[in-house]
Amino acid sequence: MNRSQPLVLGIESSCDETGVGIVRGTTLLTNTVSSSMDEHVRFGGVIPEIASRAHLDAFVPTLEQALADAGVSLDEVDAIAVTSGPGLAGALMVGVCAAKALAVATGKPLYAINHLVAHVGVGLLDDRANGRKQELPENLGALLVSGGHTEILQINSITSDVELLGSTIDDAAGEAYDKVARILGLGYPGGPAIDKVARGGNPKAIRFPRGLSQPKYMGTAEEPGPHRYDWSFSGLKTAVARCVEQFEARGEEIPVADIAAAFQEAVVDVISSKAVLACREHGIRDVLLGGGVAANSRLRELTGQRCASAGIRLHVPPLDLCTDNGAMVAALGAQLVMAGVDPSGIGFAPDSSMPVTSVSLPG
């Protein structure tokens, strides 16, 4: 095996994207994604059984396309990496079983890796636009915002030491977007729909709550409260529902743009403020923004402003690498190979609640 520039094939199937990515060291060769999102639109959210069946249908064509695009064969691959968690149990099972079958058939080592840490690992891929090699800086944090996760991490070592500083205690930010979009009749997925409509609204028209921001939850730097770096979006979602009901009860037209803008401002305000607070209090000077909601224009804008004011450098991967994809899995797999980490073998099982502190599963 080439441990200095390993050719790694990554497989992602934690939700509704079937992703196969191939990297050589830190160079991305291909990032092929097949999404089943259109099949979930009429339900207003991802249906696990539909997602699992879509992965079954899409995996082989996606794999073949990725190999063709990269111009490599399975025989040339040094190692295989697969998302083993967290995610939807059935969807994970499809990807893991496919990866195990490939590993057995080819004799290649298999790495079972953490989906969330992979979002950070994608930041190690070379800067394609500027032709620069990438390196993860010391004192790195990661703000992951997606449909299933909202977390702030401290990355001491991308291959062995990741610490969870804060997370949502109920809905993830992306999930809240989907639910509020449904309340406002904006369809699914809710993130892009609300982001678009909010541009025509007044974010100060309505003051929605910022969850877990009261002193009893925050505490102080010397005596942190129980949820100093955590988020909660369930109450915000309910507040939007009550607001809409009040307009309806009065027979008034619902100001959809204003509600969308005010809701979005409440989400990005509390996410960015708590993330920056966690970074400042843990000596984090660089933070990577990842996950599907990283595409949100207001989140990128406000997080960038607040990071700059705090002397923190914000890193945002290209948008196609922020959402779930196989390239991020391959990127983290390559880091594990280069660090000399032993492969996981084929005896592991997918873990839908895999903790972020487990970068990969031991063999």
mmCIF file of C-alpha atoms in Angstrom:
data_model
loop_
_atom_site.group_PDB
_atom_site.id
_atom_site.type_symbol
_atom_site.label_atom_id
_atom_site.label_comp_id
_atom_site.label_asym_id
_atom_site.label_seq_id
_atom_site.Cartn_x
_atom_site.Cartn_y
_atom_site.Cartn_z
ATOM 1 C CA MET A 1 0.000 0.000 0.000
ATOM 2 C CA ASN A 2 1.112 3.532 -0.790
ATOM 3 C CA ARG A 3 0.915 5.228 2.618
ATOM 4 C CA SER A 4 2.273 8.595 1.491
ATOM 5 C CA GLN A 5 -0.255 9.164 -1.317
ATOM 6 C CA PRO A 6 -2.890 6.444 -0.862
ATOM 7 C CA LEU A 7 -5.636 6.010 -3.438
ATOM 8 C CA VAL A 8 -8.790 5.765 -1.331
ATOM 9 C CA LEU A 9 -12.368 5.109 -2.360
ATOM 10 C CA GLY A 10 -14.984 6.610 -0.019
ATOM 11 C CA ILE A 11 -18.616 5.525 0.306
ATOM 12 C CA GLU A 12 -21.333 7.682 1.904
ATOM 13 C CA SER A 13 -24.943 6.588 2.504
ATOM 14 C CA SER A 14 -25.966 8.052 5.855
ATOM 15 C CA CYS A 15 -29.095 9.846 4.611
ATOM 16 C CA ASP A 16 -30.479 10.510 1.119
ATOM 17 C CA GLU A 17 -27.258 10.932 -0.893
ATOM 18 C CA THR A 18 -25.413 7.966 -2.343
ATOM 19 C CA GLY A 19 -21.873 9.262 -2.591
ATOM 20 C CA VAL A 20 -18.685 7.714 -3.968
ATOM 21 C CA GLY A 21 -15.524 9.771 -3.887
ATOM 22 C CA ILE A 22 -11.949 8.932 -4.807
ATOM 23 C CA VAL A 23 -8.869 10.778 -3.571
ATOM 24 C CA ARG A 24 -5.146 10.295 -3.958
ATOM 25 C CA GLY A 25 -3.607 11.596 -0.743
ATOM 26 C CA THR A 26 -5.157 15.050 -0.523
ATOM 27 C CA THR A 27 -6.012 15.350 -4.214
ATOM 28 C CA LEU A 28 -9.653 14.885 -5.166
ATOM 29 C CA LEU A 29 -10.080 12.772 -8.279
ATOM 30 C CA THR A 30 -13.854 12.523 -8.332
ATOM 31 C CA ASN A 31 -16.908 13.238 -6.218
ATOM 32 C CA THR A 32 -19.931 11.407 -7.604
ATOM 33 C CA VAL A 33 -23.288 11.821 -5.858
ATOM 34 C CA SER A 34 -26.733 10.401 -6.564
ATOM 35 C CA SER A 35 -29.471 12.025 -4.478
ATOM 36 C CA SER A 36 -32.935 10.648 -3.755
ATOM 37 C CA MET A 37 -34.191 14.029 -2.498
ATOM 38 C CA ASP A 38 -36.849 14.301 -5.201
ATOM 39 C CA GLU A 39 -38.448 11.096 -3.923
ATOM 40 C CA HIS A 40 -38.949 12.627 -0.470
ATOM 41 C CA VAL A 41 -40.375 15.997 -1.511
ATOM 42 C CA ARG A 42 -44.049 14.974 -1.311
ATOM 43 C CA PHE A 43 -43.517 13.727 2.244
ATOM 44 C CA GLY A 44 -41.827 16.923 3.425
ATOM 45 C CA GLY A 45 -38.803 15.058 4.763
ATOM 46 C CA VAL A 46 -36.571 12.035 4.312
ATOM 47 C CA ILE A 47 -38.355 8.669 4.567
ATOM 48 C CA PRO A 48 -35.755 6.122 5.774
ATOM 49 C CA GLU A 49 -37.168 3.154 3.853
ATOM 50 C CA ILE A 50 -37.275 5.101 0.590
ATOM 51 C CA ALA A 51 -33.732 6.359 1.160
ATOM 52 C CA SER A 52 -32.449 2.830 1.804
ATOM 53 C CA ARG A 53 -34.036 1.445 -1.356
ATOM 54 C CA ALA A 54 -32.673 4.368 -3.366
ATOM 55 C CA HIS A 55 -29.155 3.580 -2.099
ATOM 56 C CA LEU A 56 -29.560 -0.010 -3.275
ATOM 57 C CA ASP A 57 -30.569 1.144 -6.756
ATOM 58 C CA ALA A 58 -27.929 3.852 -7.039
ATOM 59 C CA PHE A 59 -24.810 2.302 -5.545
ATOM 60 C CA VAL A 60 -23.437 0.258 -8.443
ATOM 61 C CA PRO A 61 -24.050 2.936 -11.125
ATOM 62 C CA THR A 62 -22.553 5.607 -8.837
ATOM 63 C CA LEU A 63 -19.487 3.452 -8.149
ATOM 64 C CA GLU A 64 -18.978 2.725 -11.838
ATOM 65 C CA GLN A 65 -19.331 6.411 -12.718
ATOM 66 C CA ALA A 66 -16.841 7.433 -10.021
ATOM 67 C CA LEU A 67 -14.218 4.936 -11.193
ATOM 68 C CA ALA A 68 -14.684 6.042 -14.792
ATOM 69 C CA ASP A 69 -14.456 9.743 -13.911
ATOM 70 C CA ALA A 70 -11.296 9.179 -11.862
ATOM 71 C CA GLY A 71 -9.757 6.971 -14.528
ATOM 72 C CA VAL A 72 -8.848 4.237 -12.053
ATOM 73 C CA SER A 73 -9.839 0.619 -11.440
ATOM 74 C CA LEU A 74 -10.713 -1.148 -8.216
ATOM 75 C CA ASP A 75 -7.425 -3.038 -8.449
ATOM 76 C CA GLU A 76 -5.522 0.247 -8.164
ATOM 77 C CA VAL A 77 -7.349 1.360 -5.007
ATOM 78 C CA ASP A 78 -5.232 1.144 -1.831
ATOM 79 C CA ALA A 79 -8.076 1.268 0.689
ATOM 80 C CA ILE A 80 -11.831 1.647 1.048
ATOM 81 C CA ALA A 81 -13.526 3.974 3.552
ATOM 82 C CA VAL A 82 -17.210 3.955 4.446
ATOM 83 C CA THR A 83 -19.472 5.995 6.697
ATOM 84 C CA SER A 84 -20.407 3.739 9.612
ATOM 85 C CA GLY A 85 -22.350 6.389 11.532
ATOM 86 C CA PRO A 86 -24.110 8.461 12.596
ATOM 87 C CA GLY A 87 -27.083 8.415 10.255
ATOM 88 C CA LEU A 88 -30.207 6.479 9.321
ATOM 89 C CA ALA A 89 -29.749 2.844 10.306
ATOM 90 C CA GLY A 90 -31.095 1.303 7.102
ATOM 91 C CA ALA A 91 -29.272 3.750 4.857
ATOM 92 C CA LEU A 92 -25.985 3.151 6.679
ATOM 93 C CA MET A 93 -26.475 -0.601 6.342
ATOM 94 C CA VAL A 94 -26.594 -0.381 2.546
ATOM 95 C CA GLY A 95 -23.317 1.517 2.293
ATOM 96 C CA VAL A 96 -21.551 -0.592 4.909
ATOM 97 C CA CYS A 97 -22.623 -3.879 3.298
ATOM 98 C CA ALA A 98 -21.531 -2.625 -0.115
ATOM 99 C CA ALA A 99 -18.155 -1.563 1.284
ATOM 100 C CA LYS A 100 -17.651 -4.897 3.030
ATOM 101 C CA ALA A 101 -18.494 -6.771 -0.170
ATOM 102 C CA LEU A 102 -15.966 -4.678 -2.105
ATOM 103 C CA ALA A 103 -13.322 -5.219 0.578
ATOM 104 C CA VAL A 104 -13.811 -8.990 0.559
ATOM 105 C CA ALA A 105 -13.882 -9.179 -3.244
ATOM 106 C CA THR A 106 -10.769 -7.055 -3.739
ATOM 107 C CA GLY A 107 -8.800 -7.806 -0.580
ATOM 108 C CA LYS A 108 -8.484 -4.079 0.151
ATOM 109 C CA PRO A 109 -8.349 -2.775 3.752
ATOM 110 C CA LEU A 110 -11.590 -1.228 4.974
ATOM 111 C CA TYR A 111 -11.949 1.783 7.282
ATOM 112 C CA ALA A 112 -15.249 2.453 9.094
ATOM 113 C CA ILE A 113 -15.309 6.178 9.746
ATOM 114 C CA ASN A 114 -17.373 8.870 11.416
ATOM 115 C CA HIS A 115 -19.628 10.890 9.143
ATOM 116 C CA LEU A 116 -19.254 14.081 11.190
ATOM 117 C CA VAL A 117 -15.466 13.989 11.368
ATOM 118 C CA ALA A 118 -15.454 13.367 7.616
ATOM 119 C CA HIS A 119 -17.118 16.784 7.177
ATOM 120 C CA VAL A 120 -13.961 18.203 8.748
ATOM 121 C CA GLY A 121 -11.623 15.938 6.786
ATOM 122 C CA VAL A 122 -12.916 17.387 3.532
ATOM 123 C CA GLY A 123 -11.125 20.595 4.512
ATOM 124 C CA LEU A 124 -7.844 18.756 3.898
ATOM 125 C CA LEU A 125 -8.471 18.330 0.197
ATOM 126 C CA ASP A 126 -6.340 20.586 -1.977
ATOM 127 C CA ASP A 127 -7.745 23.994 -2.876
ATOM 128 C CA ARG A 128 -8.865 23.253 -6.416
ATOM 129 C CA ALA A 129 -9.667 26.849 -7.299
ATOM 130 C CA ASN A 130 -6.283 28.263 -6.287
ATOM 131 C CA GLY A 131 -4.085 25.211 -6.778
ATOM 132 C CA ARG A 132 -2.914 25.203 -3.156
ATOM 133 C CA LYS A 133 -2.124 22.332 -0.824
ATOM 134 C CA GLN A 134 -4.302 22.333 2.264
ATOM 135 C CA GLU A 135 -3.274 21.648 5.841
ATOM 136 C CA LEU A 136 -5.470 21.676 8.916
ATOM 137 C CA PRO A 137 -4.157 24.400 11.220
ATOM 138 C CA GLU A 138 -3.532 23.886 14.898
ATOM 139 C CA ASN A 139 -6.258 24.959 17.333
ATOM 140 C CA LEU A 140 -8.943 24.060 14.805
ATOM 141 C CA GLY A 141 -12.665 24.044 15.483
ATOM 142 C CA ALA A 142 -15.493 22.799 13.309
ATOM 143 C CA LEU A 143 -19.056 24.102 13.163
ATOM 144 C CA LEU A 144 -21.236 21.446 11.549
ATOM 145 C CA VAL A 145 -24.765 22.532 10.619
ATOM 146 C CA SER A 146 -27.006 20.143 8.717
ATOM 147 C CA GLY A 147 -30.411 18.489 8.639
ATOM 148 C CA GLY A 148 -29.387 15.987 11.277
ATOM 149 C CA HIS A 149 -26.613 17.674 13.246
ATOM 150 C CA THR A 150 -25.653 21.002 14.761
ATOM 151 C CA GLU A 151 -22.364 20.736 16.634
ATOM 152 C CA ILE A 152 -19.210 22.646 17.529
ATOM 153 C CA LEU A 153 -16.070 20.504 17.716
ATOM 154 C CA GLN A 154 -12.464 20.958 18.756
ATOM 155 C CA ILE A 155 -10.108 19.063 16.456
ATOM 156 C CA ASN A 156 -6.962 18.142 18.362
ATOM 157 C CA SER A 157 -6.124 15.412 15.833
ATOM 158 C CA ILE A 158 -8.212 14.665 12.761
ATOM 159 C CA THR A 159 -7.317 10.965 13.039
ATOM 160 C CA SER A 160 -7.518 10.334 16.767
ATOM 161 C CA ASP A 161 -8.692 13.180 18.996
ATOM 162 C CA VAL A 162 -11.947 15.056 18.378
ATOM 163 C CA GLU A 163 -13.800 16.730 21.248
ATOM 164 C CA LEU A 164 -17.475 17.705 21.280
ATOM 165 C CA LEU A 165 -17.899 21.181 22.783
ATOM 166 C CA GLY A 166 -21.593 21.724 22.133
ATOM 167 C CA SER A 167 -24.560 20.395 20.166
ATOM 168 C CA THR A 168 -28.293 20.733 19.728
ATOM 169 C CA ILE A 169 -30.360 19.087 22.449
ATOM 170 C CA ASP A 170 -33.384 18.582 20.179
ATOM 171 C CA ASP A 171 -33.937 19.573 16.529
ATOM 172 C CA ALA A 172 -30.937 20.193 14.303
ATOM 173 C CA ALA A 173 -30.911 23.540 12.505
ATOM 174 C CA GLY A 174 -31.679 21.973 9.132
ATOM 175 C CA GLU A 175 -34.549 20.024 10.637
ATOM 176 C CA ALA A 176 -35.988 23.249 12.068
ATOM 177 C CA TYR A 177 -35.737 24.853 8.618
ATOM 178 C CA ASP A 178 -37.688 21.962 7.081
ATOM 179 C CA LYS A 179 -40.422 22.112 9.727
ATOM 180 C CA VAL A 180 -40.817 25.887 9.528
ATOM 181 C CA ALA A 181 -40.875 25.772 5.729
ATOM 182 C CA ARG A 182 -43.745 23.299 5.983
ATOM 183 C CA ILE A 183 -45.610 25.651 8.359
ATOM 184 C CA LEU A 184 -45.120 28.526 5.894
ATOM 185 C CA GLY A 185 -46.079 26.411 2.873
ATOM 186 C CA LEU A 186 -42.660 26.739 1.248
ATOM 187 C CA GLY A 187 -42.052 23.066 0.499
ATOM 188 C CA TYR A 188 -39.067 20.763 0.977
ATOM 189 C CA PRO A 189 -36.133 21.069 1.407
ATOM 190 C CA GLY A 190 -36.766 23.990 3.699
ATOM 191 C CA GLY A 191 -33.269 25.479 3.902
ATOM 192 C CA PRO A 192 -32.953 26.858 0.352
ATOM 193 C CA ALA A 193 -36.639 27.856 0.287
ATOM 194 C CA ILE A 194 -36.454 29.918 3.480
ATOM 195 C CA ASP A 195 -33.085 31.423 2.545
ATOM 196 C CA LYS A 196 -34.545 32.649 -0.752
ATOM 197 C CA VAL A 197 -37.792 34.032 0.669
ATOM 198 C CA ALA A 198 -36.033 35.643 3.647
ATOM 199 C CA ARG A 199 -34.105 37.980 1.351
ATOM 200 C CA GLY A 200 -37.337 39.856 0.739
ATOM 201 C CA GLY A 201 -38.324 40.045 4.405
ATOM 202 C CA ASN A 202 -37.487 42.106 7.468
ATOM 203 C CA PRO A 203 -35.541 40.049 10.034
ATOM 204 C CA LYS A 204 -36.456 42.571 12.746
ATOM 205 C CA ALA A 205 -40.203 42.423 12.078
ATOM 206 C CA ILE A 206 -40.672 39.701 14.691
ATOM 207 C CA ARG A 207 -38.441 38.774 17.614
ATOM 208 C CA PHE A 208 -38.275 35.001 17.875
ATOM 209 C CA PRO A 209 -36.579 33.303 20.857
ATOM 210 C CA ARG A 210 -32.905 32.317 20.942
ATOM 211 C CA GLY A 211 -32.910 28.948 22.692
ATOM 212 C CA LEU A 212 -30.613 28.228 25.664
ATOM 213 C CA SER A 213 -29.261 31.783 25.676
ATOM 214 C CA GLN A 214 -30.592 32.736 29.136
ATOM 215 C CA PRO A 215 -28.045 33.223 31.972
ATOM 216 C CA LYS A 216 -29.153 30.046 33.760
ATOM 217 C CA TYR A 217 -28.057 28.007 30.720
ATOM 218 C CA MET A 218 -25.041 30.083 29.764
ATOM 219 C CA GLY A 219 -23.343 30.684 33.105
ATOM 220 C CA THR A 220 -19.920 32.310 32.858
ATOM 221 C CA ALA A 221 -16.491 31.361 31.544
ATOM 222 C CA GLU A 222 -15.426 30.596 35.118
ATOM 223 C CA GLU A 223 -18.623 28.704 35.982
ATOM 224 C CA PRO A 224 -20.183 27.498 32.705
ATOM 225 C CA GLY A 225 -23.890 26.785 32.687
ATOM 226 C CA PRO A 226 -25.251 23.363 31.689
ATOM 227 C CA HIS A 227 -25.776 24.401 28.037
ATOM 228 C CA ARG A 228 -23.207 27.143 27.464
ATOM 229 C CA TYR A 229 -22.311 25.949 23.954
ATOM 230 C CA ASP A 230 -25.504 23.994 23.186
ATOM 231 C CA TRP A 231 -28.465 24.882 20.979
ATOM 232 C CA SER A 232 -32.201 24.238 21.021
ATOM 233 C CA PHE A 233 -34.483 24.907 18.060
ATOM 234 C CA SER A 234 -37.667 23.094 19.079
ATOM 235 C CA GLY A 235 -39.071 26.111 20.931
ATOM 236 C CA LEU A 236 -38.254 28.368 17.996
ATOM 237 C CA LYS A 237 -40.195 26.120 15.648
ATOM 238 C CA THR A 238 -43.169 26.233 18.037
ATOM 239 C CA ALA A 239 -42.939 30.019 18.287
ATOM 240 C CA VAL A 240 -43.186 30.292 14.499
ATOM 241 C CA ALA A 241 -46.242 28.008 14.499
ATOM 242 C CA ARG A 242 -47.958 30.115 17.195
ATOM 243 C CA CYS A 243 -47.122 33.305 15.262
ATOM 244 C CA VAL A 244 -48.751 31.955 12.104
ATOM 245 C CA GLU A 245 -51.812 30.837 14.085
ATOM 246 C CA GLN A 246 -52.223 34.350 15.509
ATOM 247 C CA PHE A 247 -52.237 35.928 12.062
ATOM 248 C CA GLU A 248 -54.772 33.347 10.893
ATOM 249 C CA ALA A 249 -56.990 33.896 13.949
ATOM 250 C CA ARG A 250 -57.092 37.621 13.219
ATOM 251 C CA GLY A 251 -57.901 36.944 9.587
ATOM 252 C CA GLU A 252 -54.767 38.727 8.463
ATOM 253 C CA GLU A 253 -52.454 37.825 5.628
ATOM 254 C CA ILE A 254 -49.441 35.887 6.857
ATOM 255 C CA PRO A 255 -46.221 37.878 6.220
ATOM 256 C CA VAL A 256 -44.283 34.865 5.008
ATOM 257 C CA ALA A 257 -41.133 36.760 4.010
ATOM 258 C CA ASP A 258 -40.894 38.578 7.344
ATOM 259 C CA ILE A 259 -41.479 35.397 9.350
ATOM 260 C CA ALA A 260 -38.901 33.524 7.255
ATOM 261 C CA ALA A 261 -36.348 36.312 7.703
ATOM 262 C CA ALA A 262 -36.971 36.611 11.446
ATOM 263 C CA PHE A 263 -36.791 32.836 11.906
ATOM 264 C CA GLN A 264 -33.573 32.605 9.923
ATOM 265 C CA GLU A 265 -32.028 35.464 11.893
ATOM 266 C CA ALA A 266 -32.882 33.713 15.170
ATOM 267 C CA VAL A 267 -31.188 30.506 13.965
ATOM 268 C CA VAL A 268 -28.000 32.028 12.579
ATOM 269 C CA ASP A 269 -27.710 34.524 15.446
ATOM 270 C CA VAL A 270 -27.582 31.878 18.151
ATOM 271 C CA ILE A 271 -25.506 29.431 16.096
ATOM 272 C CA SER A 272 -22.818 31.953 15.221
ATOM 273 C CA SER A 273 -22.678 33.619 18.647
ATOM 274 C CA LYS A 274 -22.320 30.364 20.575
ATOM 275 C CA ALA A 275 -19.821 28.932 18.096
ATOM 276 C CA VAL A 276 -17.610 32.005 18.350
ATOM 277 C CA LEU A 277 -17.917 31.946 22.146
ATOM 278 C CA ALA A 278 -16.807 28.299 22.262
ATOM 279 C CA CYS A 279 -13.866 29.045 19.977
ATOM 280 C CA ARG A 280 -12.717 32.057 21.986
ATOM 281 C CA GLU A 281 -12.891 30.210 25.303
ATOM 282 C CA HIS A 282 -10.997 27.174 23.969
ATOM 283 C CA GLY A 283 -8.237 29.044 22.146
ATOM 284 C CA ILE A 284 -9.533 28.058 18.715
ATOM 285 C CA ARG A 285 -8.196 30.405 16.042
ATOM 286 C CA ASP A 286 -9.533 28.658 12.929
ATOM 287 C CA VAL A 287 -12.986 27.206 12.417
ATOM 288 C CA LEU A 288 -14.338 25.158 9.520
ATOM 289 C CA LEU A 289 -18.011 25.517 8.594
ATOM 290 C CA GLY A 290 -19.511 22.336 7.158
ATOM 291 C CA GLY A 291 -22.774 20.490 6.591
ATOM 292 C CA GLY A 292 -25.622 21.178 4.215
ATOM 293 C CA VAL A 293 -26.782 24.342 6.010
ATOM 294 C CA ALA A 294 -23.320 25.816 5.387
ATOM 295 C CA ALA A 295 -24.806 26.773 2.010
ATOM 296 C CA ASN A 296 -27.130 29.234 3.775
ATOM 297 C CA SER A 297 -26.160 32.751 2.740
ATOM 298 C CA ARG A 298 -27.024 34.455 6.029
ATOM 299 C CA LEU A 299 -25.230 31.825 8.143
ATOM 300 C CA ARG A 300 -22.080 32.262 6.085
ATOM 301 C CA GLU A 301 -22.343 36.052 6.230
ATOM 302 C CA LEU A 302 -22.973 36.451 9.978
ATOM 303 C CA THR A 303 -20.553 33.697 11.023
ATOM 304 C CA GLY A 304 -17.889 35.306 8.844
ATOM 305 C CA GLN A 305 -18.491 38.727 10.388
ATOM 306 C CA ARG A 306 -18.389 37.463 13.958
ATOM 307 C CA CYS A 307 -15.340 35.293 13.374
ATOM 308 C CA ALA A 308 -13.496 38.237 11.836
ATOM 309 C CA SER A 309 -14.375 40.466 14.795
ATOM 310 C CA ALA A 310 -13.045 37.803 17.186
ATOM 311 C CA GLY A 311 -9.827 37.256 15.229
ATOM 312 C CA ILE A 312 -10.908 33.792 14.097
ATOM 313 C CA ARG A 313 -10.317 32.588 10.533
ATOM 314 C CA LEU A 314 -13.378 30.979 8.948
ATOM 315 C CA HIS A 315 -12.846 28.188 6.414
ATOM 316 C CA VAL A 316 -15.733 27.103 4.178
ATOM 317 C CA PRO A 317 -15.207 24.233 1.708
ATOM 318 C CA PRO A 318 -16.735 24.473 -1.781
ATOM 319 C CA LEU A 319 -20.505 24.064 -1.576
ATOM 320 C CA ASP A 320 -20.494 20.686 -3.310
ATOM 321 C CA LEU A 321 -18.238 19.380 -0.536
ATOM 322 C CA CYS A 322 -20.330 20.814 2.323
ATOM 323 C CA THR A 323 -23.272 18.500 1.760
ATOM 324 C CA ASP A 324 -22.983 14.729 2.287
ATOM 325 C CA ASN A 325 -20.633 13.168 -0.241
ATOM 326 C CA GLY A 326 -18.158 10.349 -0.763
ATOM 327 C CA ALA A 327 -15.186 12.675 -1.208
ATOM 328 C CA MET A 328 -15.206 13.651 2.452
ATOM 329 C CA VAL A 329 -15.249 9.987 3.455
ATOM 330 C CA ALA A 330 -12.344 9.217 1.150
ATOM 331 C CA ALA A 331 -10.470 12.289 2.426
ATOM 332 C CA LEU A 332 -10.681 11.174 6.046
ATOM 333 C CA GLY A 333 -9.890 7.604 5.050
ATOM 334 C CA ALA A 334 -6.715 8.800 3.348
ATOM 335 C CA GLN A 335 -5.700 10.666 6.511
ATOM 336 C CA LEU A 336 -6.127 7.476 8.545
ATOM 337 C CA VAL A 337 -4.017 5.503 6.079
ATOM 338 C CA MET A 338 -1.270 8.138 6.053
ATOM 339 C CA ALA A 339 -1.289 8.228 9.878
ATOM 340 C CA GLY A 340 -0.751 4.468 10.026
ATOM 341 C CA VAL A 341 -4.099 3.731 11.676
ATOM 342 C CA ASP A 342 -5.094 0.074 11.440
ATOM 343 C CA PRO A 343 -8.111 -0.721 9.241
ATOM 344 C CA SER A 344 -11.434 -1.702 10.800
ATOM 345 C CA GLY A 345 -11.808 -5.058 9.051
ATOM 346 C CA ILE A 346 -15.293 -6.335 8.248
ATOM 347 C CA GLY A 347 -16.508 -7.334 11.711
ATOM 348 C CA PHE A 348 -18.027 -3.949 12.615
ATOM 349 C CA ALA A 349 -21.686 -2.934 12.469
ATOM 350 C CA PRO A 350 -23.031 0.473 11.461
ATOM 351 C CA ASP A 351 -23.883 2.704 14.414
ATOM 352 C CA SER A 352 -26.666 5.236 13.820
ATOM 353 C CA SER A 353 -25.659 7.148 16.966
ATOM 354 C CA MET A 354 -21.872 6.874 16.583
ATOM 355 C CA PRO A 355 -20.298 9.533 18.847
ATOM 356 C CA VAL A 356 -18.151 12.170 17.216
ATOM 357 C CA THR A 357 -15.293 11.252 19.549
ATOM 358 C CA SER A 358 -14.914 7.980 17.590
ATOM 359 C CA VAL A 359 -13.106 8.997 14.427
ATOM 360 C CA SER A 360 -12.992 5.434 13.142
ATOM 361 C CA LEU A 361 -13.853 1.968 14.407
ATOM 362 C CA PRO A 362 -10.940 -0.224 15.526
ATOM 363 C CA GLY A 363 -10.319 -3.570 13.885
#
